[in-house]
Amino acid sequence: MTQQAHLQFMVSSSSTATSMESKCREILQYYEKLAKQPDQNDAKWVVDQLTKEEQEMAAGSSYAYWYLCQRSNNHGNGKSVLEANFRIAAAMREAARHMEGADSREEALQLLKRTIQFHTEEQTRLYRTCMTIQSEQQQEGHGTSLERERQQRIHEEMNNLQNFATRGHDKEGRAIMFAYPRLSTGTDDESFADCIVYMVERAMACTEFHSMGRQEKIVVVVDSKGSSSPPSLK
């Protein structure tokens, strides 16, 4: 790459990152606006019961919040420098989801705490970064060993057994994830689970950014052609 081409690439990358940061902040500002609504009082109560570290983990369910944290970590001292109101608003978004499946705010709090514990113990955020490590970077020791292991399992699963893709959105702005027929029988349970979680994470990110935070769901289309157990049409 010539010096001029390299400079153009760097300028383009910087411009893209700036545009992404602006979009993320716009999404978080929308969450902040929602957080001020009277019907969000229970979600606010739930978030207030969490430690700051738990709030960070809950807020990280938002890709917009997570991305901005990653950017600030890469340009600072490794600590989040995002406004506290963004953290609270994004965490309230996650708390509100748990309120939908609970009979009380106390139950929602316990459900959310168990979710946070799961994400922490299973290091689920690594699904967002494991596929960005290039082969030459692996040789240089980039990425954690768990990231490299997950990347390998996902590659093997999708190349040899099961392919997925996220393409387009429905009229409500929800990302559409396609699950294609399996190429052969048999699988490693851990590889299959890694692949599913990775693809759902990608689809959820697409929904959040395409809808600017207005939608929280995805559409899954399963192609069961040739399946040994196709869904019943009755």
Coordinates of C-alpha atoms in Angstrom, one line a residue:
M1 CA 0.0 0.0 0.0
T2 CA 1.4 3.4 -1.0
Q3 CA 1.8 6.1 1.6
Q4 CA -1.1 8.1 -0.1
A5 CA -3.4 5.0 -0.1
H6 CA -2.6 4.3 3.5
L7 CA -3.4 7.9 4.5
Q8 CA -6.7 7.7 2.6
F9 CA -7.5 4.4 4.4
M10 CA -6.8 5.9 7.8
V11 CA -8.9 9.0 7.0
S12 CA -11.8 6.7 5.8
S13 CA -11.5 4.5 8.9
S14 CA -11.5 7.5 11.2
S15 CA -14.5 9.0 9.5
T16 CA -16.4 5.7 9.8
A17 CA -15.6 5.4 13.5
T18 CA -16.7 9.0 14.1
S19 CA -20.0 8.3 12.3
M20 CA -20.5 5.2 14.3
E21 CA -19.9 7.0 17.6
S22 CA -22.4 9.7 16.6
K23 CA -25.0 7.0 15.9
C24 CA -24.3 5.2 19.2
R25 CA -24.7 8.5 21.1
E26 CA -28.0 9.2 19.3
I27 CA -29.3 5.7 20.3
L28 CA -28.3 6.3 24.0
Q29 CA -29.9 9.7 24.0
Y30 CA -33.1 8.0 22.9
Y31 CA -32.7 5.5 25.8
E32 CA -32.1 8.4 28.1
K33 CA -35.3 10.0 27.0
L34 CA -37.3 6.8 27.6
A35 CA -35.8 6.5 31.1
K36 CA -37.5 9.7 32.1
Q37 CA -41.0 8.3 31.4
P38 CA -43.2 7.6 34.4
D39 CA -43.8 4.0 33.4
Q40 CA -40.0 3.4 33.8
N41 CA -40.0 3.9 37.6
D42 CA -39.8 0.2 38.4
A43 CA -37.0 -0.3 35.9
K44 CA -35.1 2.6 37.6
W45 CA -35.7 1.0 41.0
V46 CA -34.2 -2.3 39.8
V47 CA -31.1 -0.6 38.4
D48 CA -30.6 1.4 41.6
Q49 CA -30.3 -1.8 43.5
L50 CA -27.3 -2.9 41.4
T51 CA -23.7 -2.1 42.0
K52 CA -21.9 0.1 39.4
E53 CA -20.2 -3.0 38.0
E54 CA -23.5 -4.8 37.6
Q55 CA -25.0 -1.7 36.0
E56 CA -22.1 -1.7 33.5
M57 CA -22.8 -5.3 32.6
A58 CA -26.5 -4.7 32.2
A59 CA -25.9 -1.6 30.1
G60 CA -23.5 -3.6 27.9
S61 CA -26.5 -5.5 26.5
S62 CA -26.8 -2.4 24.3
Y63 CA -24.4 -2.6 21.5
A64 CA -24.3 1.2 21.3
Y65 CA -23.2 1.5 24.9
W66 CA -20.7 -1.4 24.5
Y67 CA -19.2 0.1 21.4
L68 CA -18.6 3.5 22.9
C69 CA -17.1 1.8 26.0
Q70 CA -14.7 -0.1 23.7
R71 CA -13.7 3.1 21.9
S72 CA -13.1 4.9 25.2
N73 CA -11.1 2.0 26.5
N74 CA -8.9 2.0 23.4
H75 CA -8.1 5.6 23.8
G76 CA -7.9 6.0 27.5
N77 CA -6.9 4.1 30.7
G78 CA -9.2 1.1 30.3
K79 CA -12.0 2.6 32.3
S80 CA -15.3 3.7 30.9
V81 CA -15.6 7.4 30.6
L82 CA -19.2 7.5 29.3
E83 CA -21.7 9.7 31.1
A84 CA -23.3 8.0 34.1
N85 CA -26.8 8.8 32.7
F86 CA -26.0 6.7 29.6
R87 CA -25.1 3.8 31.8
I88 CA -28.2 4.1 33.8
A89 CA -30.5 4.5 30.8
A90 CA -29.0 1.5 28.9
A91 CA -29.2 -0.6 32.1
M92 CA -32.8 0.4 32.6
R93 CA -33.5 -0.9 29.0
E94 CA -32.3 -4.3 30.1
A95 CA -34.1 -4.1 33.4
A96 CA -37.4 -3.3 31.5
R97 CA -37.0 -6.5 29.5
H98 CA -36.8 -8.5 32.7
M99 CA -39.8 -6.7 34.1
E100 CA -41.8 -8.2 31.3
G101 CA -41.2 -11.7 32.6
A102 CA -41.6 -11.0 36.3
D103 CA -44.5 -10.6 38.6
S104 CA -42.8 -7.9 40.7
R105 CA -39.8 -5.6 40.5
E106 CA -38.2 -7.7 43.2
E107 CA -38.4 -10.8 41.0
A108 CA -37.2 -8.8 38.0
L109 CA -34.2 -7.7 40.1
Q110 CA -33.3 -11.4 40.9
L111 CA -33.7 -12.4 37.3
L112 CA -31.5 -9.6 36.1
K113 CA -28.8 -10.4 38.7
R114 CA -28.8 -14.0 37.5
T115 CA -28.5 -12.8 33.9
I116 CA -25.6 -10.5 34.8
Q117 CA -23.9 -13.4 36.7
F118 CA -24.3 -15.6 33.6
H119 CA -22.8 -13.0 31.2
T120 CA -19.9 -12.5 33.7
E121 CA -19.1 -16.1 34.2
E122 CA -19.5 -17.1 30.6
Q123 CA -17.7 -14.0 29.2
T124 CA -20.4 -13.6 26.6
R125 CA -19.2 -10.2 25.4
L126 CA -16.3 -12.1 23.8
Y127 CA -18.7 -13.3 21.1
R128 CA -18.7 -9.7 19.9
T129 CA -14.9 -9.7 19.3
C130 CA -13.8 -13.2 18.7
M131 CA -14.3 -13.2 15.0
T132 CA -12.4 -9.9 14.5
I133 CA -9.0 -11.6 15.2
Q134 CA -7.2 -12.2 12.0
S135 CA -5.0 -15.3 11.5
E136 CA -1.7 -13.3 11.6
Q137 CA -2.9 -11.6 14.8
Q138 CA -3.5 -15.0 16.4
Q139 CA 0.1 -16.0 15.6
E140 CA 1.2 -12.8 17.4
G141 CA -0.9 -13.7 20.5
H142 CA -3.7 -11.2 20.0
G143 CA -7.0 -12.0 21.7
T144 CA -7.7 -14.2 24.7
S145 CA -7.4 -18.0 24.4
L146 CA -11.1 -18.2 24.9
E147 CA -11.7 -15.8 22.0
R148 CA -9.4 -17.9 19.7
E149 CA -11.1 -21.1 20.8
R150 CA -14.6 -19.7 20.1
Q151 CA -13.5 -18.4 16.7
Q152 CA -12.2 -21.8 15.7
R153 CA -15.3 -23.6 16.8
I154 CA -17.6 -21.1 15.0
H155 CA -15.5 -21.4 11.8
E156 CA -15.7 -25.2 11.9
E157 CA -19.4 -25.3 12.6
M158 CA -20.4 -22.7 9.9
N159 CA -18.0 -24.0 7.3
N160 CA -18.8 -27.7 7.7
L161 CA -22.1 -28.2 9.4
Q162 CA -24.5 -25.2 9.7
N163 CA -24.6 -21.9 8.0
F164 CA -26.4 -18.8 9.2
A165 CA -26.7 -15.3 7.8
T166 CA -28.3 -12.0 8.9
R167 CA -29.7 -10.2 5.9
G168 CA -32.1 -7.3 5.7
H169 CA -34.9 -6.2 8.1
D170 CA -38.7 -6.6 8.2
K171 CA -41.0 -3.6 8.0
E172 CA -40.8 -3.0 11.7
G173 CA -37.0 -2.6 11.5
R174 CA -36.1 -6.0 13.0
A175 CA -33.1 -7.8 11.6
I176 CA -33.8 -11.1 9.8
M177 CA -31.5 -14.1 10.6
F178 CA -31.6 -17.1 8.3
A179 CA -30.7 -20.6 9.4
Y180 CA -29.9 -22.8 6.4
P181 CA -30.2 -26.6 6.2
R182 CA -27.4 -28.5 7.9
L183 CA -24.8 -29.8 5.6
S184 CA -24.3 -33.1 7.6
T185 CA -25.5 -34.8 10.7
G186 CA -23.8 -34.7 14.1
T187 CA -22.2 -31.7 15.8
D188 CA -20.2 -30.7 18.8
D189 CA -22.7 -29.2 21.3
E190 CA -20.3 -26.4 22.4
S191 CA -19.5 -25.4 18.8
F192 CA -23.2 -25.3 17.9
A193 CA -24.0 -23.2 21.0
D194 CA -21.1 -20.8 20.2
C195 CA -22.4 -20.4 16.6
I196 CA -26.0 -19.7 17.7
V197 CA -25.0 -17.2 20.3
Y198 CA -22.6 -15.4 17.9
M199 CA -25.2 -15.1 15.2
V200 CA -28.0 -13.9 17.6
E201 CA -25.6 -11.3 19.0
R202 CA -24.9 -10.1 15.4
A203 CA -28.6 -10.0 14.6
M204 CA -29.5 -8.1 17.8
A205 CA -26.8 -5.5 17.0
C206 CA -28.3 -5.0 13.5
T207 CA -31.7 -4.5 15.0
E208 CA -30.5 -1.9 17.5
F209 CA -28.6 0.1 14.9
H210 CA -31.1 -0.1 12.1
S211 CA -34.0 0.9 14.3
M212 CA -31.9 3.4 16.3
G213 CA -32.9 1.6 19.5
R214 CA -36.6 1.5 18.8
Q215 CA -36.7 -2.3 18.3
E216 CA -35.4 -5.1 20.5
K217 CA -36.3 -8.2 18.6
I218 CA -35.1 -10.2 15.6
V219 CA -36.9 -12.4 13.0
V220 CA -35.5 -15.9 12.5
V221 CA -36.2 -17.8 9.3
V222 CA -35.4 -21.5 9.5
D223 CA -35.0 -23.4 6.2
S224 CA -36.0 -27.0 7.1
K225 CA -35.7 -28.4 3.6
G226 CA -34.4 -32.0 3.9
S227 CA -34.6 -31.9 7.6
S228 CA -35.3 -35.2 9.5
S229 CA -37.8 -33.4 11.7
P230 CA -39.4 -30.5 9.8
P231 CA -42.0 -28.4 11.7
S232 CA -45.6 -29.5 11.5
L233 CA -47.9 -27.4 9.3
K234 CA -51.0 -28.7 11.0

